[in-house]
Each structure stands twice: as C-alpha cells, then as structure tokens.
Tab-separated table of C-alpha atoms and ligand atoms in Angstrom:
chain	number	residue	atom	x	y	z
A	279	MET	CA	0.100	0.056	-0.001
A	280	ILE	CA	1.336	3.421	-1.027
A	281	GLY	CA	-0.186	6.890	-0.775
A	282	LYS	CA	0.254	10.533	-0.604
A	283	ALA	CA	-1.412	12.228	2.214
A	284	ASN	CA	-4.661	14.271	1.392
A	285	GLY	CA	-4.885	16.153	4.611
A	286	ALA	CA	-2.592	18.200	6.963
A	287	ILE	CA	-2.363	15.811	9.966
A	288	SER	CA	0.735	15.767	12.238
A	289	ILE	CA	2.137	14.467	15.444
A	290	THR	CA	1.375	17.042	18.155
A	291	GLY	CA	2.521	15.146	21.383
A	292	ILE	CA	5.084	12.417	22.039
A	293	GLY	CA	5.735	10.331	25.185
A	294	ALA	CA	7.787	7.308	25.942
A	295	TYR	CA	8.480	4.968	28.786
A	296	ALA	CA	10.986	2.203	29.386
A	297	PRO	CA	11.111	0.134	32.539
A	298	GLU	CA	13.665	1.039	35.158
A	299	HIS	CA	15.482	-2.335	35.230
A	300	VAL	CA	18.569	-2.498	33.211
A	301	ILE	CA	20.196	-5.688	31.918
A	302	THR	CA	23.715	-5.321	30.653
A	303	ASN	CA	25.417	-7.544	28.086
A	304	ASP	CA	27.786	-8.739	30.890
A	305	GLU	CA	24.767	-9.831	33.033
A	306	LEU	CA	23.437	-11.775	29.987
A	307	SER	CA	26.879	-13.562	29.565
A	308	GLN	CA	26.386	-14.881	33.030
A	309	MET	CA	23.079	-16.548	32.037
A	310	MET	CA	23.991	-17.789	28.705
A	311	ASP	CA	26.987	-18.539	26.288
A	312	THR	CA	27.562	-15.030	24.916
A	313	SER	CA	29.757	-12.066	25.569
A	314	ASP	CA	29.601	-8.221	25.689
A	315	GLU	CA	32.081	-8.234	22.904
A	316	TRP	CA	30.024	-10.420	20.386
A	317	ILE	CA	26.793	-8.544	21.241
A	318	VAL	CA	28.363	-5.116	20.711
A	319	GLU	CA	30.068	-6.191	17.424
A	320	ARG	CA	27.046	-8.003	15.980
A	321	THR	CA	24.315	-5.714	17.118
A	322	GLY	CA	25.512	-2.520	18.704
A	323	ILE	CA	23.444	-3.368	21.810
A	324	ARG	CA	24.928	-2.654	25.157
A	325	GLU	CA	21.981	-2.942	27.448
A	326	ARG	CA	18.100	-3.230	27.376
A	327	ARG	CA	15.336	-2.655	29.998
A	328	VAL	CA	13.107	-5.417	31.343
A	329	ALA	CA	9.709	-5.036	32.748
A	330	ALA	CA	9.253	-5.591	36.402
A	331	ASP	CA	7.094	-8.860	37.172
A	332	ASP	CA	3.909	-6.758	37.961
A	333	GLN	CA	4.268	-4.709	34.858
A	334	ALA	CA	2.225	-5.602	31.723
A	335	LEU	CA	2.192	-3.768	28.313
A	336	SER	CA	-0.579	-1.401	29.514
A	337	ASP	CA	1.597	-0.362	32.440
A	338	LEU	CA	4.348	0.643	30.187
A	339	ALA	CA	2.031	2.294	27.716
A	340	LEU	CA	0.148	4.365	30.188
A	341	PRO	CA	2.885	6.804	31.243
A	342	ALA	CA	3.992	7.181	27.668
A	343	ALA	CA	0.345	7.934	26.628
A	344	ARG	CA	-0.146	10.451	29.560
A	345	ASP	CA	3.164	12.398	28.590
A	346	ALA	CA	2.064	12.426	24.801
A	347	LEU	CA	-1.332	13.881	25.837
A	348	GLU	CA	0.277	16.452	28.217
A	349	GLN	CA	2.531	17.566	25.390
A	350	ALA	CA	-0.240	17.953	23.079
A	351	GLY	CA	-2.328	19.937	25.737
A	352	LEU	CA	-5.104	17.555	25.618
A	353	ASP	CA	-7.438	16.225	28.312
A	354	ALA	CA	-7.627	12.401	27.907
A	355	GLY	CA	-11.626	12.759	27.699
A	356	THR	CA	-11.224	14.366	24.337
A	357	VAL	CA	-9.498	11.381	22.828
A	358	ASP	CA	-11.621	9.522	20.402
A	359	LEU	CA	-9.393	6.939	19.186
A	360	VAL	CA	-6.790	4.709	20.924
A	361	ILE	CA	-4.785	2.222	18.636
A	362	VAL	CA	-2.126	-0.032	20.312
A	363	ALA	CA	0.388	-1.629	18.149
A	364	THR	CA	1.737	-4.625	20.080
A	365	VAL	CA	2.357	-8.400	19.895
A	366	THR	CA	2.464	-8.591	23.791
A	367	PRO	CA	-0.951	-7.161	24.869
A	368	ASP	CA	-1.749	-7.640	28.603
A	369	MET	CA	-3.866	-10.762	27.568
A	370	ALA	CA	-5.453	-11.845	24.343
A	371	PHE	CA	-8.695	-10.042	25.194
A	372	PRO	CA	-9.861	-7.438	26.108
A	373	SER	CA	-7.524	-5.413	24.039
A	374	ALA	CA	-4.726	-3.372	25.574
A	375	GLY	CA	-6.369	-0.513	23.734
A	376	ALA	CA	-9.594	-0.919	25.749
A	377	ILE	CA	-7.810	-1.115	29.046
A	378	ILE	CA	-5.625	2.029	28.240
A	379	ALA	CA	-8.515	4.059	27.220
A	380	ASP	CA	-10.412	3.207	30.493
A	381	GLU	CA	-7.298	3.871	32.718
A	382	LEU	CA	-6.756	7.120	30.796
A	383	GLY	CA	-10.271	8.221	31.097
A	384	ALA	CA	-11.347	8.319	27.413
A	385	PRO	CA	-14.772	6.880	27.588
A	386	ASP	CA	-15.827	8.038	24.043
A	387	ALA	CA	-12.784	6.529	22.314
A	388	ALA	CA	-12.752	3.566	19.796
A	389	ALA	CA	-9.841	1.348	21.175
A	390	TYR	CA	-8.185	-1.681	19.781
A	391	ASP	CA	-4.847	-3.411	19.196
A	392	LEU	CA	-3.006	-3.885	15.923
A	393	SER	CA	-0.535	-6.773	15.241
A	394	ALA	CA	2.149	-6.274	12.648
A	395	GLY	CA	5.286	-7.101	14.605
A	396	CYS	CA	8.005	-4.571	14.933
A	397	THR	CA	6.313	-2.507	12.112
A	398	GLY	CA	3.141	-2.302	14.213
A	399	PHE	CA	3.890	1.332	15.040
A	400	MET	CA	4.109	2.491	11.537
A	401	TYR	CA	0.865	0.660	10.562
A	402	ALA	CA	-0.983	2.127	13.487
A	403	VAL	CA	0.156	5.698	12.747
A	404	ALA	CA	-1.003	5.187	9.189
A	405	GLN	CA	-4.360	4.044	10.446
A	406	GLY	CA	-4.547	6.791	12.850
A	407	TYR	CA	-3.807	9.216	10.017
A	408	GLY	CA	-6.583	7.687	7.907
A	409	MET	CA	-9.072	7.912	10.666
A	410	VAL	CA	-8.332	11.614	11.340
A	411	ALA	CA	-8.094	12.436	7.574
A	412	ALA	CA	-11.559	10.816	7.041
A	413	GLY	CA	-12.987	12.992	9.922
A	414	LEU	CA	-13.785	9.938	11.995
A	415	SER	CA	-11.356	11.130	14.764
A	416	ARG	CA	-10.286	14.507	15.919
A	417	HIS	CA	-7.716	13.516	18.542
A	418	ALA	CA	-6.124	10.054	17.917
A	419	LEU	CA	-3.639	8.404	20.485
A	420	VAL	CA	-1.255	5.907	18.782
A	421	VAL	CA	0.654	3.654	21.120
A	422	GLY	CA	3.493	1.175	20.189
A	423	GLY	CA	4.983	-0.965	22.721
A	424	ASP	CA	5.989	-4.438	23.802
A	425	VAL	CA	7.083	-6.561	26.583
A	426	LEU	CA	9.075	-9.002	24.613
A	427	SER	CA	11.003	-10.161	27.724
A	428	ARG	CA	7.749	-12.328	28.532
A	429	ILE	CA	8.007	-14.232	25.339
A	430	LEU	CA	11.805	-14.712	24.999
A	431	ASP	CA	13.558	-17.982	25.618
A	432	TRP	CA	16.185	-16.875	27.968
A	433	SER	CA	18.190	-19.895	27.231
A	434	ASP	CA	18.416	-19.021	23.359
A	435	ARG	CA	21.298	-16.662	22.904
A	436	GLY	CA	20.090	-16.185	19.170
A	437	THR	CA	17.138	-14.055	20.321
A	438	ALA	CA	17.570	-13.230	24.134
A	439	VAL	CA	20.300	-10.780	23.561
A	440	LEU	CA	18.496	-8.717	20.919
A	441	PHE	CA	15.382	-7.512	22.630
A	442	GLY	CA	14.106	-5.352	25.224
A	443	ASP	CA	10.867	-3.773	26.878
A	444	GLY	CA	9.541	-0.434	26.091
A	445	ALA	CA	6.501	1.758	24.810
A	446	GLY	CA	5.918	5.045	23.209
A	447	ALA	CA	2.867	7.096	22.168
A	448	VAL	CA	2.072	9.887	19.870
A	449	VAL	CA	-1.181	12.152	19.337
A	450	LEU	CA	-2.238	12.801	15.806
A	451	GLU	CA	-4.454	15.937	15.036
A	452	ARG	CA	-5.185	18.204	12.241
A	453	VAL	CA	-2.930	21.079	11.579
A	454	SER	CA	-2.945	23.974	9.171
A	455	GLU	CA	-0.336	22.670	6.819
A	456	GLY	CA	2.513	20.176	6.710
A	457	GLY	CA	2.344	17.107	8.808
A	458	PHE	CA	2.308	13.477	7.142
A	459	LEU	CA	3.113	13.748	3.372
A	460	GLY	CA	2.698	9.796	2.641
A	461	PHE	CA	3.015	6.197	3.789
A	462	GLU	CA	4.233	3.047	2.286
A	463	LEU	CA	3.362	-0.337	4.102
A	464	GLY	CA	3.660	-3.857	3.039
A	465	ALA	CA	3.644	-7.578	4.206
A	466	ASP	CA	4.995	-10.804	2.926
A	467	GLY	CA	3.235	-13.593	4.641
A	468	SER	CA	5.451	-16.283	3.048
A	469	GLY	CA	8.311	-15.042	5.253
A	470	GLY	CA	6.102	-15.475	8.508
A	471	PRO	CA	8.124	-18.627	9.720
A	472	GLN	CA	11.313	-16.632	9.756
A	473	LEU	CA	10.090	-14.711	12.888
A	474	TYR	CA	7.262	-16.211	14.880
A	475	LEU	CA	5.654	-17.405	17.975
A	476	PRO	CA	4.509	-20.879	17.303
A	477	ALA	CA	1.899	-21.542	20.081
A	478	GLY	CA	-0.847	-19.846	22.018
A	479	GLY	CA	-3.075	-19.104	19.144
A	480	SER	CA	-5.942	-21.034	17.584
A	481	ARG	CA	-3.703	-23.301	15.547
A	482	THR	CA	-1.586	-24.648	18.530
A	483	PRO	CA	-3.456	-23.596	21.775
A	484	ALA	CA	-1.543	-23.706	25.047
A	485	SER	CA	-0.957	-27.158	26.355
A	486	ALA	CA	1.270	-29.035	28.865
A	487	GLU	CA	2.984	-30.281	25.552
A	488	SER	CA	3.369	-26.802	23.877
A	489	VAL	CA	4.946	-25.524	27.039
A	490	ALA	CA	7.340	-28.389	27.481
A	491	GLU	CA	8.427	-27.879	23.778
A	492	ARG	CA	9.116	-24.211	24.482
A	493	LYS	CA	6.577	-23.219	21.771
A	494	HIS	CA	5.517	-20.028	23.565
A	495	TYR	CA	8.782	-18.218	22.860
A	496	VAL	CA	9.990	-16.179	19.966
A	497	GLN	CA	11.685	-18.246	17.225
A	498	MET	CA	13.756	-16.510	14.520
A	499	ASN	CA	15.986	-17.188	11.677
A	500	GLY	CA	18.346	-14.265	12.484
A	501	ARG	CA	20.403	-14.350	8.990
A	502	GLU	CA	17.032	-14.386	6.891
A	503	VAL	CA	15.530	-11.568	8.967
A	504	PHE	CA	18.717	-9.608	8.615
A	505	LYS	CA	18.681	-9.846	4.788
A	506	PHE	CA	15.044	-9.030	4.646
A	507	ALA	CA	15.597	-6.048	7.046
A	508	THR	CA	18.455	-4.520	5.119
A	509	ARG	CA	16.418	-4.872	1.713
A	510	VAL	CA	13.107	-3.412	2.807
A	511	LEU	CA	14.559	-0.499	4.894
A	512	VAL	CA	15.978	0.726	1.597
A	513	THR	CA	13.102	-0.089	-0.788
A	514	SER	CA	10.238	1.198	1.472
A	515	ALA	CA	12.158	4.510	2.247
A	516	GLU	CA	12.908	5.038	-1.591
A	517	LYS	CA	9.227	4.298	-2.466
A	518	VAL	CA	7.545	6.608	0.031
A	519	LEU	CA	10.110	9.414	-0.903
A	520	ALA	CA	9.351	8.978	-4.578
A	521	GLU	CA	5.594	8.997	-4.018
A	522	CYS	CA	5.970	12.261	-2.246
A	523	GLY	CA	8.195	13.891	-4.651
A	524	LYS	CA	11.215	14.064	-2.247
A	525	SER	CA	14.675	12.932	-2.297
A	526	ILE	CA	16.969	11.350	0.253
A	527	ASP	CA	18.731	14.574	0.589
A	528	ASP	CA	15.604	16.366	1.586
A	529	VAL	CA	15.373	14.203	4.687
A	530	ASP	CA	16.625	16.057	7.915
A	531	VAL	CA	15.912	13.222	10.425
A	532	TYR	CA	15.943	9.446	9.679
A	533	ILE	CA	14.273	7.154	12.295
A	534	PRO	CA	14.776	3.394	11.333
A	535	HIS	CA	13.527	0.635	13.404
A	536	GLN	CA	16.103	-0.008	16.253
A	537	ALA	CA	16.910	-3.588	15.605
A	538	ASN	CA	20.431	-3.858	15.082
A	539	VAL	CA	23.242	-1.093	14.369
A	540	ARG	CA	24.571	-3.311	11.516
A	541	ILE	CA	21.209	-3.336	9.898
A	542	ILE	CA	20.829	0.522	10.129
A	543	ASP	CA	24.338	1.079	8.979
A	544	HIS	CA	23.623	-1.048	5.933
A	545	ALA	CA	20.490	0.753	5.000
A	546	ALA	CA	21.937	4.129	5.570
A	547	GLU	CA	24.863	3.507	3.263
A	548	LYS	CA	22.533	2.089	0.560
A	549	LEU	CA	20.128	5.008	0.949
A	550	GLY	CA	23.118	7.421	1.045
A	551	ILE	CA	22.091	9.278	4.169
A	552	PRO	CA	24.786	10.742	6.450
A	553	LYS	CA	25.143	9.477	10.020
A	554	GLU	CA	24.326	12.785	11.720
A	555	LYS	CA	20.796	12.610	10.298
A	556	ILE	CA	20.098	9.204	11.725
A	557	VAL	CA	18.514	8.623	15.268
A	558	VAL	CA	20.062	5.627	16.966
A	559	ASN	CA	19.278	4.572	20.582
A	560	VAL	CA	19.489	0.666	20.116
A	561	GLU	CA	22.568	0.655	22.222
A	562	ARG	CA	20.516	1.474	25.358
A	563	TYR	CA	17.182	-0.333	24.675
A	564	GLY	CA	17.869	-3.295	22.321
A	565	ASN	CA	14.965	-3.908	19.986
A	566	THR	CA	11.856	-2.949	21.658
A	567	SER	CA	9.551	-4.129	18.734
A	568	SER	CA	6.803	-1.729	18.343
A	569	GLY	CA	8.102	0.710	21.025
A	570	SER	CA	11.373	1.204	18.939
A	571	ILE	CA	10.214	4.069	16.593
A	572	PRO	CA	8.228	6.126	19.187
A	573	LEU	CA	11.097	5.794	21.733
A	574	ALA	CA	13.640	7.016	19.129
A	575	LEU	CA	11.149	9.816	18.142
A	576	ALA	CA	11.055	10.882	21.854
A	577	ASP	CA	14.820	10.854	22.088
A	578	ALA	CA	15.112	12.950	18.773
A	579	GLN	CA	12.724	15.460	20.463
A	580	VAL	CA	14.675	15.726	23.691
A	581	GLU	CA	17.843	16.219	21.517
A	582	GLY	CA	16.100	19.180	19.812
A	583	ARG	CA	16.310	17.364	16.393
A	584	LEU	CA	12.512	17.798	15.499
A	585	GLN	CA	12.205	21.305	14.411
A	586	GLU	CA	9.361	23.105	12.756
A	587	GLY	CA	9.559	22.129	9.005
A	588	SER	CA	12.070	19.253	9.516
A	589	LEU	CA	11.351	16.336	7.133
A	590	VAL	CA	11.303	13.188	9.166
A	591	LEU	CA	11.561	9.735	7.554
A	592	MET	CA	10.460	6.737	9.603
A	593	THR	CA	10.678	3.121	8.567
A	594	GLY	CA	9.945	-0.187	10.434
A	595	MET	CA	10.082	-3.774	9.584
A	596	GLY	CA	9.518	-7.082	11.438
A	597	ALA	CA	7.224	-10.086	11.875
A	598	GLY	CA	4.701	-10.950	9.338
A	599	LEU	CA	7.110	-10.268	7.612
A	600	THR	CA	5.995	-6.752	7.455
A	601	TRP	CA	7.424	-3.137	6.700
A	602	GLY	CA	6.287	0.323	6.644
A	603	SER	CA	7.381	3.964	6.228
A	604	GLY	CA	5.964	7.368	7.040
A	605	LEU	CA	7.246	10.591	5.836
A	606	ILE	CA	6.316	13.762	7.992
A	607	GLU	CA	7.117	17.370	7.634
A	608	TRP	CA	7.198	18.287	11.275
A	609	THR	CA	4.716	20.800	12.601
A	610	THR	CA	2.451	21.388	15.397
A	611	ASN	CA	1.212	24.791	14.037
A	612	GLY	CA	-2.503	25.591	13.561
A	613	ARG	CA	-3.902	22.564	15.392
A	614	LYS	CA	-7.493	22.290	14.840
B	114	UT7	O1	12.699	-6.620	14.382
B	114	UT7	C1	13.334	-7.628	13.556
B	114	UT7	C2	13.915	-8.521	14.580
B	114	UT7	N1	14.931	-9.393	14.181
B	114	UT7	C3	16.251	-8.697	13.813
B	114	UT7	O2	16.514	-7.728	13.685
B	114	UT7	C4	17.296	-9.901	13.601
B	114	UT7	C5	18.126	-9.675	12.483
B	114	UT7	N2	19.254	-10.596	12.417
B	114	UT7	C6	20.380	-10.077	13.245
B	114	UT7	O3	20.457	-9.049	13.737
B	114	UT7	C7	21.627	-11.016	13.078
B	114	UT7	O4	21.391	-12.122	12.192
B	114	UT7	C8	21.883	-11.533	14.538
B	114	UT7	C9	22.493	-10.768	15.436
B	114	UT7	C10	20.771	-12.313	15.056
B	114	UT7	C11	23.063	-12.796	14.436
B	114	UT7	O5	24.193	-12.083	13.747
B	114	UT7	P1	24.958	-12.635	12.527
B	114	UT7	O6	26.225	-11.935	12.352
B	114	UT7	O7	23.972	-12.997	11.518
B	114	UT7	O8	25.417	-14.202	13.204
B	114	UT7	P2	25.160	-15.601	12.722
B	114	UT7	O9	23.767	-15.930	13.130
B	114	UT7	O10	25.619	-15.774	11.489
B	114	UT7	O11	25.927	-16.375	13.895
B	114	UT7	C12	27.460	-16.351	13.919
B	114	UT7	C13	27.910	-17.177	15.035
B	114	UT7	C14	27.281	-18.496	15.096
B	114	UT7	O12	28.357	-19.432	15.592
B	114	UT7	P3	29.048	-20.417	14.438
B	114	UT7	O13	27.926	-21.208	13.884
B	114	UT7	O14	29.754	-19.604	13.588
B	114	UT7	O15	29.933	-21.187	15.359
B	114	UT7	C15	26.286	-18.303	16.274
B	114	UT7	O16	26.035	-19.519	16.835
B	114	UT7	O17	27.541	-16.576	16.209
B	114	UT7	C16	26.975	-17.422	17.176
B	114	UT7	N3	26.024	-16.588	17.992
B	114	UT7	C17	26.333	-16.056	19.148
B	114	UT7	N4	27.629	-15.972	19.748
B	114	UT7	C18	27.567	-15.380	20.976
B	114	UT7	C19	24.745	-16.407	17.705
B	114	UT7	N5	24.262	-15.590	18.774
B	114	UT7	C20	25.246	-15.319	19.684
B	114	UT7	C21	25.343	-14.643	20.922
B	114	UT7	N6	26.644	-14.716	21.484
B	114	UT7	N7	24.339	-14.288	21.304
C-alpha cells in the first residue's frame, strides 16, 4: 500500500516509557554462552530494559500516553481513538487499547490493538492518520510498545540478547499545513516462519506439551531476517520518498527501526544518508519491537532534532514479515 497524504495531519505530542530495570550484556553473559564483545560487535546493543514482574504492556504504555497527551495539551476525555500496536498485549482480550482508554479516562474512544510485529507502530500511525483524515477522529492516540521479555527464551542466545521492553505514544491531530506527506506499508506472509511465536493461538493452543516444547517463545531465523531487513528498509524508504516527490537529500531526520546497528548502517549506506541525520538508541534499549520508533522519536525530540519544518522519515520492519514507512514534515502549527 502506498499513498500521498491528502490532509494536513501531524504528531502534536510524544511520550515514551521504558522500565527501570537494566540488563547489561555482561549480566546476560552470566546467564548464557555469549559475551559483551559479541553482542556489541554484531548488534551495537549494550543494554536493554526489562519490565518488573507486575508490569504488563498497559503499565508501560500508560505513562507514555499520559506524557504524549500532556505535550499535546489535551485532556484524555477528548481522545476519540486509541490504537495500540503490540504483539504482547496484557492478554489476548480484552485489548490493551480498551484497558488503556479506560485507565486514561477516554470513555468515548474507539480502542483496539493492531498486530504487525515490529512494524506495528508505523501501521498504527498510518491507520490513525486515515481515521483523522476521514473525519472519524479528531484526537487520535497511537501507542507502540512491547514486553518481549515475557516471550523470550532466556536460554536462546540467538534471540534473548536482541530484545528489550518499552513503549511510546503519539497524538495525531489536524494542523494547518505540513504534517504527514505519505506512507508505504507492506507484508510478505510467506516469510512468516522466519520470525514467529508458534503456540498460544488457535492453531496450537497452550497445552502442557506446547509449554514443554518451548513453543511459547519467539523463534527466529536471524540471518534471513537480517537480509529481509536490510532490503526493505531501503526499498520502503525509496518508495515513500518517490511517491511524495522528495529525495533522500531532503530528509533531515531518519528514524529506522532500532533492531541492530549493522542493519541501520547497511540501510543508511545504501540510501546515502549521512550518520548525523540518523537517530540511533538501540545501544540503550535493544530492539523494543513496536516501541522502537516512538522511543527513538522521543529521544530525537529531547535532543532538539524535531524542528518546525524538519522532514522526518520513519521506517519499520518486522514479523509478518511486514514493513512500513511514513514521511512527515514536522509541525504542530495551527492545530484544529
Ligand atoms: O525486528 C526484527 C527482529 N530481528 C532482527 O532484527 C534480527 C536480524 N538478524 C540479526 O540481527 C543477526 O542475524 C543476529 C544478530 C541475530 C546474528 O548475527 P549474525 O552476524 O547473523 O550471526 P550468525 O547468526 O551468522 O551467527 C554467527 C555465530 C554462530 O556461531 P558459528 O555457527 O559461527 O559457530 C552463532 O552460533 O555467532 C553465534 N552466535 C552467538 N555467539 C555469541 C549467535 N548468537 C550469539 C550470541 N553470542 N548471542
């Protein structure tokens, strides 16, 4: 799916939250056969955050959502749409969206979850955009977050060292001009088995056997996902830029999914975008799945990199296999 935006809609508030508990590479190397040297060299990750035992996805998302609303200057009661991109909701149902809308105090909001792996946030932003553009929503809250620590096999060094927990949120509203210029989203279901959670759904419901066979943990073919990631980060970005009549030189800030520094470097080189325009925080958080792009957006804002008129390119990729880009001319002017 690709399209140019047909209404001025922008991000008017950003919030992010990562749990307090830090796990360093050295700590991991006491739990499994790995090392700080291997993890840093192959991924760039130095540490990740892990949720406390009593924290579920909604507990990570709520502080992020409250901060995003405060920044946008909105009362939670005016939010009419809550979309939560996640693969680790509090439970299968009710949705984390409904739980979060209730806790926030947004009784008039439509609220639901969206599953698109690590691309979830980009899918959810595009969907929120569409709802606001169509006039169905005035104040949309889009959350991206995951608690992947709950579905990692902590004895599998091929996955456990890569991921972390975290969440971010943005508010989408109409503005006078600028805002999102376009989106490009896609999915290749044939690649699904490269990154999946085998059990717990209707195909293989939870049983003593599925637990014993460790089928409730993330399974991944790292090399195949690496090839896919480096390819789609480039093609998706190129497509959305071309659709919007922009070139890579026009981009001021590039926010790729924070999976692995090597993947980011590879994409940046192919795209021809200089390092100083790229937002990278994977060394502190690992791959937080749907939380990755909003956490990076929040960091970019704190660093003063999101200026009025800045052209910001965001691209996600992940389970599905899915990918998605959004291009936005940063503005909060003329909110309606
Ligand atoms: O949102 C998308 C989520 N997924 C991803 O982003 C993953 C994409 N893939 C990757 O980032 C990389 O493929 C990995 C970081 C997962 C692996 O890096 P790699 O350079 O592709 O390593 P590899 O799988 O080719 O493994 C090289 C060696 C192997 O040993 P042998 O067979 O050469 O003896 C692995 O067993 O490294 C070994 N290895 C490890 N060693 C120490 C794999 N994981 C580890 C580890 N510590 N944690």
